[in-house]
């Protein structure tokens, strides 16, 4: 079975771990968000790709969900001693090595997809990890500064430095219009048996992937059923601050509203949490088959059960 | 008093520490060798400049004479886990930060001289540290490989990986002919009261600096006396493997031969160690005033005494 997953960072990575447990023989291709990539200290950092790679490869810091396990921060301390920031982005020493290798390979002319494949040679994530695009796409968030002036900040600055503490007025994937899907992305979608949207952020993770011209169309036109899992449980994001960016695109923070935001043009099936069972009829009225199941990724077993529910719903849709 | 010193790495840095102690009120400009600079992991590494900066700024690993004190190697271990080398060059985590800042600034368009000044803002070495050139010069060493084929290797590969264990057939500062002295270099030489050659490697340290067109001429034509200290004591280098590269340029490993190699056109005075007192007449016969004094940099006091002897000899020459 060929499964394609459109993944953001922590939520996507944890879902993938459950999916691998639920479908150990499946051929899984992950299309990773690169809109939150950032250049720090002259190095190319790809937080979402790395979170997937480290999580599936056994190198993740389990407690925080991103970055490397058993990490130290000596390089960062030294950079700060030079007065070189930003200090709000927590790059550890082991993590730095990944960005150094990536930057060196990009500088030598390799596209991000080839670099990602090379990094995965070490991590053996058990999935084929593709960046959504080899072209630079950078998610910017429009905010109001103290003086009421509207300005754009990099998504990482909004998310990590500001901790989404000010309203997001708009979310713009800068460069997406000119970006092309990375090699293999459209083929994987066309040949998929199932396409899954994990409980990742619908705006800045899955939404950014869909903003690359050709990908939304390929998902919509794919022969495979497309099933998503709600990142909103009981009117609040399971983790992160998805509600902040949903507001920017005029979408309510409810499981049903997110399903309608994707729409029946994309989604064939949608899973909501048991606590949102009341939303099932609402989602089905929008032309999307819906089931209420437990959606908390408390451990790998619980997550594998969610993945099995998603695959079951996909079979139902197909039948 | 304005003193200009042409410096390599460890020997130059340790001499400078003694010179600062001997002449605390002097205005010292250091013209640093950049011929042993190397790109590693996509980062620009300047071993000699950093050794001077760390030594005078209190950050050096005193035991080995290069690199940072209290160092760890987590980034390097991770790079090795990615299969990315070379492993023979010992870059520590704290040291990496320096190269990351330098590479980022160079990438932003700053010349190496401006970058070096910015790095020194932190280290406060108490001297003005100038790279010999902002242009890329890379010292290559011609060697014979196992099959008897002649090939060129980067100086660091010859020095660090091969530990100078094979004969150096030639030493070539690639790019030197097209290089220009960095801003301030020629002015410092023209305005100097004294010019010193510390006991640095005469071929790959001082020799490379002199290979930048304009610098040899500026030293030769400077109004200031030029005094050098022999890096060879008792027919062997005090440290390092200077004899290996002296052979490549056809110079004997003796204090007198090195003086003659620089020549009376450059040198006004030359200090040899007490054990080489027999060489004094030989050096003076070549038109270079010579004194035998203790030349072992065993500690800062001994090194300061050497620096005082050099300044005294400069005064004698001037008088």
Coordinates of C-alpha atoms in Angstrom, one line a residue:
Chain A
X1 CA 0.0 0.0 0.0
X2 CA 1.3 3.4 -1.0
X3 CA 0.5 6.1 1.5
X4 CA 1.3 9.8 1.0
X5 CA 1.2 12.1 4.1
X6 CA 1.4 15.9 4.0
X7 CA 3.3 16.7 7.2
X8 CA 4.2 19.6 9.3
X9 CA 6.5 19.3 12.3
X10 CA 5.7 17.8 15.7
X11 CA 2.2 16.7 15.0
X12 CA 3.0 15.3 11.6
X13 CA 6.1 13.4 12.9
X14 CA 4.3 11.8 15.8
X15 CA 1.4 10.8 13.6
X16 CA 3.9 9.2 11.2
X17 CA 5.4 7.1 14.0
X18 CA 1.9 5.8 14.7
X19 CA 1.2 5.2 11.0
X20 CA 4.4 3.2 10.6
X21 CA 3.3 1.0 13.6
X22 CA -0.2 0.6 12.1
X23 CA 1.0 -0.2 8.6
X24 CA 4.5 -1.6 8.9
X25 CA 4.6 -2.9 5.3
X26 CA 3.2 0.3 3.7
X27 CA 5.4 2.3 1.4
X28 CA 5.1 5.8 3.0
X29 CA 6.0 9.0 1.2
X30 CA 6.0 12.2 3.3
X31 CA 5.7 15.6 1.7
X32 CA 7.2 17.9 4.2
X33 CA 6.5 21.5 4.8
X34 CA 9.4 23.8 4.2
X35 CA 7.6 27.1 4.6
X36 CA 9.0 27.4 8.1
X37 CA 12.6 27.0 6.9
X38 CA 14.9 29.8 8.1
X39 CA 18.4 31.0 7.6
X40 CA 20.1 31.3 10.9
X41 CA 23.8 32.2 11.3
X42 CA 24.2 31.7 7.6
X43 CA 22.9 28.1 7.8
X44 CA 19.8 26.7 6.3
X45 CA 17.5 25.3 9.0
X46 CA 14.5 23.1 8.0
X47 CA 12.6 22.6 11.3
X48 CA 9.7 20.5 10.0
X49 CA 11.8 18.2 7.8
X50 CA 14.3 17.7 10.7
X51 CA 11.5 17.0 13.2
X52 CA 10.2 14.2 10.9
X53 CA 13.7 12.9 10.3
X54 CA 14.8 12.9 14.0
X55 CA 11.4 11.6 15.3
X56 CA 11.3 8.6 12.9
X57 CA 15.1 8.1 13.1
X58 CA 15.2 7.9 16.9
X59 CA 17.1 11.1 17.4
X60 CA 14.4 13.4 18.6
X61 CA 14.2 15.2 22.0
X62 CA 11.0 13.4 23.1
X63 CA 10.0 15.9 25.8
X64 CA 10.0 19.0 23.6
X65 CA 9.1 17.2 20.4
X66 CA 11.8 19.0 18.3
X67 CA 15.6 19.1 18.3
X68 CA 18.0 16.4 19.2
X69 CA 18.0 14.2 22.3
X70 CA 20.9 14.7 24.8
X71 CA 21.6 18.1 23.4
X72 CA 24.1 20.8 24.5
X73 CA 24.3 24.5 23.5
X74 CA 28.0 25.4 23.4
X75 CA 28.0 26.8 19.8
X76 CA 25.0 28.9 20.6
X77 CA 26.6 30.3 23.8
X78 CA 29.7 31.2 21.8
X79 CA 27.6 32.9 19.1
X80 CA 26.0 34.9 21.8
X81 CA 29.4 35.8 23.2
X82 CA 30.1 37.3 19.7
X83 CA 26.9 39.2 20.0
X84 CA 25.5 37.2 17.1
X85 CA 21.8 36.2 17.4
X86 CA 19.0 35.4 17.3
X87 CA 19.1 33.9 20.8
X88 CA 15.4 33.0 20.7
X89 CA 15.9 30.1 18.4
X90 CA 17.3 27.1 20.3
X91 CA 19.9 25.4 18.1
X92 CA 21.8 22.8 19.9
X93 CA 25.3 21.5 19.0
X94 CA 24.1 18.2 17.6
X95 CA 21.4 19.9 15.6
X96 CA 24.0 22.4 14.2
X97 CA 25.8 19.6 12.5
X98 CA 22.7 18.8 10.5
X99 CA 22.4 22.4 9.3
X100 CA 26.1 22.6 8.5
X101 CA 25.9 19.5 6.3
X102 CA 22.8 20.7 4.6
X103 CA 24.2 24.2 4.0
X104 CA 27.4 22.8 2.6
X105 CA 25.5 20.5 0.2
X106 CA 23.2 23.3 -0.9
X107 CA 26.3 25.5 -1.5
X108 CA 27.7 22.7 -3.6
X109 CA 24.7 22.9 -5.8
X110 CA 22.5 20.0 -4.6
X111 CA 18.8 20.7 -4.4
X112 CA 17.1 20.4 -1.0
X113 CA 15.4 17.1 -2.0
X114 CA 18.8 15.5 -2.7
X115 CA 20.2 17.0 0.5
X116 CA 17.2 15.6 2.5
X117 CA 17.7 12.2 1.0
X118 CA 21.4 12.3 2.0
X119 CA 20.6 13.3 5.5
X120 CA 18.0 10.5 5.7
X121 CA 20.7 8.0 4.7
X122 CA 21.9 8.4 8.2
X123 CA 18.6 8.5 10.0
X124 CA 16.8 5.8 8.1
X125 CA 13.3 7.2 8.9
X126 CA 11.6 4.3 7.2
X127 CA 9.6 6.7 5.0
X128 CA 10.6 8.6 1.8
X129 CA 10.8 12.2 3.0
X130 CA 10.4 14.8 0.3
X131 CA 10.4 18.5 0.8
X132 CA 7.3 20.1 -0.7
X133 CA 9.6 22.1 -3.0
X134 CA 13.3 22.6 -3.8
X135 CA 12.5 26.3 -4.2
X136 CA 12.5 28.8 -1.3
X137 CA 9.2 29.4 0.2
X138 CA 9.1 31.4 3.5
X139 CA 5.9 31.8 5.5
X140 CA 5.5 35.3 6.8
X141 CA 3.0 36.5 9.3
X142 CA 1.6 40.0 9.3
X143 CA 1.4 41.5 12.8
X144 CA 0.9 45.0 14.3
X145 CA 3.9 46.3 16.2
X146 CA 3.7 48.4 19.3
X147 CA 3.1 51.6 17.4
X148 CA 0.2 50.0 15.5
X149 CA 2.3 49.7 12.3
X150 CA 1.6 46.6 10.3
X151 CA 4.7 44.5 9.5
X152 CA 5.6 41.1 8.3
X153 CA 7.7 38.7 10.5
X154 CA 9.1 35.3 9.6
X155 CA 6.9 32.5 10.8
X156 CA 9.6 31.3 13.3
X157 CA 9.8 34.8 14.7
X158 CA 6.0 34.8 15.2
X159 CA 5.9 31.3 16.6
X160 CA 9.1 31.0 18.6
X161 CA 10.0 34.6 19.6
X162 CA 6.6 36.1 19.9
X163 CA 5.0 32.8 20.9
X164 CA 1.9 33.8 18.8
X165 CA 1.1 36.3 21.5
X166 CA -0.1 39.0 19.1
X167 CA -2.9 38.5 16.5
X168 CA -1.8 37.1 13.1
X169 CA -3.4 39.5 10.6
X170 CA -2.4 37.4 7.6
X171 CA -0.2 34.4 6.8
X172 CA 1.6 34.6 3.5
X173 CA 3.8 31.8 2.0
X174 CA 6.2 34.1 0.3
X175 CA 7.6 32.6 -2.9
X176 CA 5.0 29.8 -3.0
X177 CA 3.5 31.1 -6.3
X178 CA 6.9 30.7 -8.1
X179 CA 7.7 27.4 -6.4
X180 CA 7.5 24.0 -8.1
X181 CA 6.8 20.8 -6.3
X182 CA 10.0 18.9 -5.6
X183 CA 10.8 15.9 -7.8
X184 CA 8.6 12.9 -6.9
X185 CA 5.9 14.9 -5.1
X186 CA 3.3 14.9 -7.9
X187 CA 4.1 11.4 -8.9
X188 CA 3.7 10.2 -5.4
X189 CA 0.3 11.8 -5.1
X190 CA -0.8 10.4 -8.5
X191 CA 0.3 6.9 -7.6
X192 CA -1.0 6.9 -3.9
X193 CA -3.4 4.4 -2.6
X194 CA -4.3 6.7 0.3
X195 CA -3.5 10.3 1.0
X196 CA -3.5 11.5 4.7
X197 CA -3.5 14.9 6.3
X198 CA -2.2 14.3 9.9
X199 CA -3.3 16.5 12.7
X200 CA -0.8 19.2 11.6
X201 CA -1.5 22.9 11.5
X202 CA -4.0 23.4 8.6
X203 CA -2.7 26.9 7.8
X204 CA 1.1 27.0 8.3
X205 CA 1.9 23.3 7.7
X206 CA -0.6 21.5 5.4
X207 CA -1.8 24.8 4.0
X208 CA 1.6 25.9 3.0
X209 CA 2.3 22.6 1.2
X210 CA -1.0 23.0 -0.6
X211 CA 0.0 26.5 -1.6
X212 CA 2.7 25.2 -3.9
X213 CA 1.1 25.4 -7.4
X214 CA 0.2 21.9 -8.6
X215 CA 0.1 20.2 -5.2
X216 CA -3.5 21.2 -4.3
X217 CA -4.6 20.1 -7.7
X218 CA -2.7 16.8 -7.5
X219 CA -4.4 16.0 -4.2
X220 CA -7.8 17.0 -5.5
X221 CA -7.4 14.9 -8.6
X222 CA -5.7 11.9 -7.1
X223 CA -7.5 8.6 -7.5
X224 CA -6.7 7.8 -3.8
X225 CA -9.1 8.7 -1.0
X226 CA -7.9 11.7 1.0
X227 CA -8.5 11.5 4.7
X228 CA -7.6 14.0 7.4
X229 CA -7.4 14.0 11.2
X230 CA -8.5 17.1 13.1
X231 CA -5.8 19.0 14.9
X232 CA -8.6 20.7 16.9
X233 CA -10.1 18.8 19.7
X234 CA -12.9 20.4 21.7
X235 CA -12.5 23.7 20.0
X236 CA -8.8 24.0 20.9
X237 CA -5.6 22.9 19.2
X238 CA -4.3 19.6 20.6
X239 CA -0.9 21.3 20.8
X240 CA 0.7 24.4 19.5
X241 CA -1.2 27.6 18.7
X242 CA -3.1 26.7 15.5
X243 CA -6.1 28.8 16.7
X244 CA -3.9 31.9 16.3
X245 CA -3.3 31.4 12.6
X246 CA -6.7 30.0 11.9
X247 CA -8.1 33.3 12.9
X248 CA -5.9 35.0 10.3
X249 CA -7.6 33.0 7.6
X250 CA -11.0 33.5 9.0
X251 CA -11.5 29.9 10.2
X252 CA -13.0 29.0 13.5
X253 CA -11.1 26.8 15.8
X254 CA -13.4 23.8 15.5
X255 CA -12.9 20.4 14.0
X256 CA -15.8 21.0 11.6
X257 CA -14.6 24.4 10.5
X258 CA -11.2 23.0 9.6
X259 CA -12.8 20.3 7.6
X260 CA -14.9 22.8 5.7
X261 CA -11.8 25.0 5.2
X262 CA -10.1 22.1 3.4
X263 CA -13.4 21.4 1.7
X264 CA -15.0 18.4 -0.1
X265 CA -12.9 19.3 -3.1
X266 CA -9.9 18.0 -1.3
X267 CA -11.1 15.8 1.6
X268 CA -13.0 12.6 1.2
X269 CA -12.9 11.7 4.9
X270 CA -12.3 13.5 8.2
X271 CA -11.7 12.2 11.7
X272 CA -12.8 14.2 14.7
X273 CA -12.2 13.4 18.4
X274 CA -14.9 11.7 20.4
X275 CA -15.6 14.9 22.3
X276 CA -16.5 16.5 18.9
X277 CA -18.9 13.8 17.9
X278 CA -21.5 16.5 17.6
X279 CA -19.6 17.9 14.6
X280 CA -19.9 14.7 12.5
X281 CA -23.3 15.6 10.9
X282 CA -22.0 19.1 10.2
X283 CA -18.9 17.7 8.4
X284 CA -20.9 15.1 6.5
X285 CA -23.3 17.9 5.4
X286 CA -20.3 19.5 3.7
X287 CA -19.9 16.3 1.6
X288 CA -17.0 14.8 3.7
X289 CA -17.4 11.4 5.3
X290 CA -16.7 11.8 9.1
X291 CA -16.1 9.6 12.1
X292 CA -15.6 10.4 15.7
X293 CA -12.7 8.5 17.3
X294 CA -10.1 9.1 20.0
X295 CA -7.6 11.6 18.6
X296 CA -5.1 12.2 21.4
X297 CA -1.6 11.1 20.4
X298 CA -0.7 10.2 24.0
X299 CA 1.6 7.4 22.9
X300 CA 2.6 5.3 19.9
X301 CA -0.3 2.8 20.5
X302 CA -2.9 5.5 20.7
X303 CA -1.4 7.1 17.6
X304 CA -1.3 3.8 15.7
X305 CA -5.0 3.4 16.5
X306 CA -5.7 6.8 15.0
X307 CA -3.8 5.9 11.9
X308 CA -5.8 2.6 11.6
X309 CA -9.0 4.6 11.9
X310 CA -7.8 6.9 9.1
X311 CA -6.9 3.9 6.9
X312 CA -10.3 2.3 7.6
X313 CA -12.2 5.5 6.7
X314 CA -10.2 5.6 3.5
X315 CA -11.3 2.1 2.7
X316 CA -14.9 3.0 3.4
X317 CA -14.6 6.0 1.1
X318 CA -13.1 3.9 -1.6
X319 CA -15.8 1.3 -1.4
Chain B
X1 CA 56.3 53.0 19.5
X2 CA 54.7 51.4 16.5
X3 CA 55.6 47.8 16.1
X4 CA 54.6 45.6 13.2
X5 CA 54.9 41.8 13.5
X6 CA 54.5 39.3 10.6
X7 CA 52.9 36.3 12.4
X8 CA 52.1 32.7 11.8
X9 CA 50.2 30.6 14.3
X10 CA 51.4 29.2 17.6
X11 CA 55.0 30.6 17.5
X12 CA 53.8 34.0 16.4
X13 CA 51.0 34.1 18.9
X14 CA 53.2 33.2 21.9
X15 CA 55.9 35.7 20.8
X16 CA 53.2 38.4 20.7
X17 CA 52.2 37.6 24.2
X18 CA 55.8 38.2 25.3
X19 CA 56.0 41.3 23.2
X20 CA 52.9 42.8 24.8
X21 CA 54.5 42.1 28.2
X22 CA 57.8 43.7 27.1
X23 CA 56.3 46.7 25.5
X24 CA 52.9 47.3 27.2
X25 CA 52.5 50.8 25.7
X26 CA 53.5 49.9 22.2
X27 CA 51.0 50.2 19.3
X28 CA 51.3 46.7 17.8
X29 CA 49.9 45.7 14.4
X30 CA 50.0 42.1 13.5
X31 CA 50.0 41.0 9.8
X32 CA 48.7 37.5 10.0
X33 CA 49.3 34.6 7.6
X34 CA 46.1 33.4 5.9
X35 CA 47.8 30.9 3.5
X36 CA 46.8 28.1 5.8
X37 CA 43.1 29.1 5.7
X38 CA 40.9 26.3 4.7
X39 CA 37.2 25.7 3.9
X40 CA 35.9 22.8 6.1
X41 CA 32.2 21.8 6.1
X42 CA 31.5 24.9 4.0
X43 CA 33.0 27.1 6.7
X44 CA 36.0 29.4 6.4
X45 CA 38.6 28.5 9.0
X46 CA 41.6 30.8 9.6
X47 CA 43.9 28.9 11.9
X48 CA 46.7 31.4 12.2
X49 CA 44.4 34.4 12.7
X50 CA 42.4 32.5 15.3
X51 CA 45.5 31.3 17.2
X52 CA 46.7 34.9 17.5
X53 CA 43.2 36.1 18.5
X54 CA 42.5 33.3 21.1
X55 CA 46.1 33.4 22.5
X56 CA 46.1 37.2 23.1
X57 CA 42.4 37.2 24.1
X58 CA 42.7 34.5 26.7
X59 CA 40.7 31.8 25.0
X60 CA 43.4 29.5 23.7
X61 CA 43.9 25.9 24.7
X62 CA 47.3 26.5 26.4
X63 CA 48.5 22.8 26.2
X64 CA 48.1 22.3 22.5
X65 CA 48.6 26.0 21.5
X66 CA 45.7 26.2 19.1
X67 CA 41.9 25.9 19.5
X68 CA 39.7 26.9 22.4
X69 CA 40.2 26.1 26.0
X70 CA 37.6 23.8 27.7
X71 CA 36.5 22.5 24.3
X72 CA 34.0 19.8 23.3
X73 CA 33.6 18.0 20.0
X74 CA 29.9 17.3 19.6
X75 CA 29.4 19.0 16.3
X76 CA 32.4 17.1 14.9
X77 CA 31.0 13.8 16.2
X78 CA 27.7 14.4 14.5
X79 CA 29.3 15.4 11.2
X80 CA 31.2 12.1 11.4
X81 CA 27.9 10.3 12.0
X82 CA 26.7 11.9 8.7
X83 CA 29.9 10.5 7.1
X84 CA 31.0 14.1 6.5
X85 CA 34.7 14.8 7.0
X86 CA 37.6 15.4 7.2
X87 CA 38.0 13.9 10.6
X88 CA 41.7 14.7 10.9
X89 CA 41.0 18.4 11.5
X90 CA 40.0 19.0 15.2
X91 CA 37.3 21.6 15.2
X92 CA 35.7 22.0 18.6
X93 CA 32.2 23.3 19.3
X94 CA 33.4 26.6 20.7
X95 CA 35.8 27.0 17.7
X96 CA 32.9 26.2 15.3
X97 CA 31.1 29.4 16.5
X98 CA 34.0 31.5 15.3
X99 CA 33.9 30.0 11.8
X100 CA 30.1 30.2 11.6
X101 CA 30.3 33.9 12.4
X102 CA 33.1 34.5 10.0
X103 CA 31.4 32.6 7.2
X104 CA 28.2 34.4 7.7
X105 CA 29.9 37.8 7.6
X106 CA 31.9 36.8 4.5
X107 CA 28.7 35.6 2.9
X108 CA 27.1 39.0 3.7
X109 CA 29.9 40.6 1.7
X110 CA 32.3 41.8 4.4
X111 CA 36.0 41.4 3.6
X112 CA 38.1 39.1 5.8
X113 CA 39.8 42.2 7.4
X114 CA 36.5 43.6 8.5
X115 CA 35.4 40.2 9.8
X116 CA 38.6 39.8 11.7
X117 CA 38.1 43.2 13.3
X118 CA 34.6 42.2 14.3
X119 CA 35.8 39.0 15.9
X120 CA 38.5 40.9 17.7
X121 CA 35.8 43.2 19.2
X122 CA 35.0 40.2 21.4
X123 CA 38.5 39.0 22.1
X124 CA 40.2 42.3 22.6
X125 CA 43.7 40.9 21.8
X126 CA 45.4 44.2 22.5
X127 CA 46.9 44.4 19.0
X128 CA 45.5 45.4 15.7
X129 CA 45.2 42.1 13.8
X130 CA 45.2 42.3 10.0
X131 CA 45.0 39.4 7.6
X132 CA 47.9 39.7 5.1
X133 CA 45.2 39.9 2.4
X134 CA 41.5 39.9 1.9
X135 CA 42.0 37.7 -1.2
X136 CA 42.1 34.0 -1.1
X137 CA 45.6 32.5 -0.9
X138 CA 46.0 28.8 -0.2
X139 CA 49.3 27.2 0.5
X140 CA 49.7 23.9 -1.3
X141 CA 52.4 21.4 -0.8
X142 CA 53.6 19.1 -3.6
X143 CA 54.2 15.5 -2.4
X144 CA 54.6 12.1 -4.0
X145 CA 51.8 9.7 -3.3
X146 CA 52.2 6.0 -2.8
X147 CA 52.4 5.3 -6.5
X148 CA 55.2 7.9 -7.0
X149 CA 52.8 10.3 -8.6
X150 CA 53.4 14.0 -7.8
X151 CA 50.3 15.7 -6.4
X152 CA 49.5 18.9 -4.5
X153 CA 47.7 18.8 -1.1
X154 CA 46.4 21.7 1.0
X155 CA 49.0 22.8 3.6
X156 CA 46.7 21.7 6.4
X157 CA 46.4 18.2 4.9
X158 CA 50.2 18.0 4.7
X159 CA 50.7 19.4 8.2
X160 CA 47.8 17.9 10.1
X161 CA 46.8 14.8 8.3
X162 CA 50.1 13.7 7.0
X163 CA 52.0 15.3 9.9
X164 CA 54.7 16.3 7.4
X165 CA 55.7 12.6 7.2
X166 CA 56.5 12.7 3.5
X167 CA 59.0 15.0 1.8
X168 CA 57.6 18.4 0.7
X169 CA 58.8 18.7 -2.9
X170 CA 57.5 22.3 -3.2
X171 CA 55.5 24.8 -1.3
X172 CA 53.2 27.1 -3.4
X173 CA 51.1 29.9 -2.1
X174 CA 48.3 29.5 -4.7
X175 CA 46.6 32.7 -5.5
X176 CA 49.3 34.9 -3.9
X177 CA 50.4 36.5 -7.2
X178 CA 46.9 37.9 -7.7
X179 CA 46.4 38.9 -4.0
X180 CA 46.5 42.4 -2.7
X181 CA 47.7 43.3 0.8
X182 CA 44.7 43.9 3.1
X183 CA 43.8 47.5 3.9
X184 CA 46.2 49.0 6.4
X185 CA 49.0 46.5 5.8
X186 CA 51.3 48.6 3.6
X187 CA 50.5 51.7 5.7
X188 CA 51.4 49.9 8.9
X189 CA 54.7 48.8 7.4
X190 CA 55.5 52.3 6.1
X191 CA 54.8 53.9 9.5
X192 CA 56.4 51.3 11.7
X193 CA 59.1 52.1 14.2
X194 CA 60.2 48.5 14.3
X195 CA 59.2 45.4 12.2
X196 CA 59.6 42.0 13.7
X197 CA 59.7 38.5 12.4
X198 CA 58.8 36.2 15.3
X199 CA 60.1 32.7 15.4
X200 CA 57.4 31.6 13.0
X201 CA 57.8 29.2 10.1
X202 CA 60.0 31.1 7.5
X203 CA 58.4 29.3 4.6
X204 CA 54.7 28.7 5.3
X205 CA 54.1 31.5 7.7
X206 CA 56.3 34.5 7.2
X207 CA 57.2 33.4 3.7
X208 CA 53.6 33.3 2.6
X209 CA 53.0 36.8 4.0
X210 CA 56.0 38.0 2.0
X211 CA 54.6 36.3 -1.1
X212 CA 51.7 38.8 -1.3
X213 CA 52.9 41.3 -3.9
X214 CA 53.8 44.6 -2.3
X215 CA 54.5 43.2 1.2
X216 CA 58.1 42.1 0.7
X217 CA 58.8 45.4 -1.0
X218 CA 57.2 47.4 1.8
X219 CA 59.3 45.5 4.4
X220 CA 62.5 46.0 2.4
X221 CA 61.8 49.7 1.9
X222 CA 60.5 50.5 5.3
X223 CA 62.4 53.1 7.3
X224 CA 62.1 50.9 10.4
X225 CA 64.7 48.3 11.4
X226 CA 63.6 44.8 10.6
X227 CA 64.6 42.2 13.2
X228 CA 63.9 38.5 13.2
X229 CA 64.1 35.7 15.8
X230 CA 65.3 32.3 14.6
X231 CA 62.7 29.5 14.8
X232 CA 65.6 27.0 14.5
X233 CA 67.6 26.3 17.6
X234 CA 70.5 23.9 17.5
X235 CA 69.7 22.9 13.9
X236 CA 66.1 21.8 14.7
X237 CA 62.9 23.7 14.8
X238 CA 61.9 24.8 18.3
X239 CA 58.4 23.4 17.6
X240 CA 56.5 22.2 14.6
X241 CA 58.2 20.7 11.5
X242 CA 59.8 23.7 9.9
X243 CA 62.7 21.6 8.7
X244 CA 60.3 19.7 6.3
X245 CA 59.3 22.7 4.4
X246 CA 62.7 24.4 4.6
X247 CA 64.0 21.4 2.6
X248 CA 61.4 22.1 -0.1
X249 CA 62.9 25.6 -0.7
X250 CA 66.5 24.3 -0.5
X251 CA 67.3 25.9 2.9
X252 CA 69.2 24.1 5.6
X253 CA 67.6 23.9 9.0
X254 CA 70.1 26.2 10.8
X255 CA 69.6 29.6 12.3
X256 CA 72.2 31.0 9.9
X257 CA 70.6 29.5 6.8
X258 CA 67.2 30.9 7.6
X259 CA 68.7 34.4 8.1
X260 CA 70.5 34.1 4.7
X261 CA 67.2 32.9 3.2
X262 CA 65.5 36.1 4.3
X263 CA 68.6 38.0 3.3
X264 CA 70.1 41.4 4.2
X265 CA 67.7 43.0 1.7
X266 CA 64.9 42.3 4.2
X267 CA 66.6 41.7 7.6
X268 CA 68.6 44.3 9.5
X269 CA 69.0 42.1 12.6
X270 CA 68.7 38.5 13.6
X271 CA 68.6 36.8 17.0
X272 CA 69.9 33.2 17.3
X273 CA 69.8 31.1 20.4
X274 CA 72.8 30.9 22.7
X275 CA 73.5 27.3 21.5
X276 CA 73.9 28.8 18.0
X277 CA 76.4 31.5 19.1
X278 CA 78.8 30.0 16.5
X279 CA 76.5 31.2 13.8
X280 CA 76.7 34.9 14.7
X281 CA 79.8 35.6 12.6
X282 CA 78.3 33.7 9.6
X283 CA 75.1 35.8 9.8
X284 CA 77.0 39.1 10.2
X285 CA 79.1 38.2 7.2
X286 CA 75.8 38.2 5.2
X287 CA 75.3 41.8 6.3
X288 CA 72.8 41.1 9.0
X289 CA 73.6 42.2 12.6
X290 CA 73.3 39.2 14.9
X291 CA 73.2 38.4 18.6
X292 CA 73.0 35.1 20.5
X293 CA 70.4 35.2 23.3
X294 CA 68.1 32.6 24.9
X295 CA 65.4 31.8 22.4
X296 CA 63.2 29.3 24.2
X297 CA 59.6 30.6 24.8
X298 CA 59.2 28.5 27.9
X299 CA 56.9 31.1 29.6
X300 CA 55.7 34.7 29.2
X301 CA 58.7 36.1 31.1
X302 CA 61.3 34.2 28.9
X303 CA 59.4 35.3 25.8
X304 CA 59.2 38.9 27.0
X305 CA 63.0 38.8 27.5
X306 CA 63.3 37.7 23.9
X307 CA 61.1 40.5 22.7
X308 CA 63.2 43.0 24.6
X309 CA 66.4 41.6 23.0
X310 CA 64.7 42.1 19.6
X311 CA 63.7 45.7 20.4
X312 CA 67.2 46.4 21.7
X313 CA 68.8 45.0 18.5
X314 CA 66.4 47.1 16.5
X315 CA 67.7 50.2 18.4
X316 CA 71.3 49.2 17.8
X317 CA 70.6 48.9 14.1
X318 CA 68.8 52.2 14.0
X319 CA 71.7 54.0 15.8

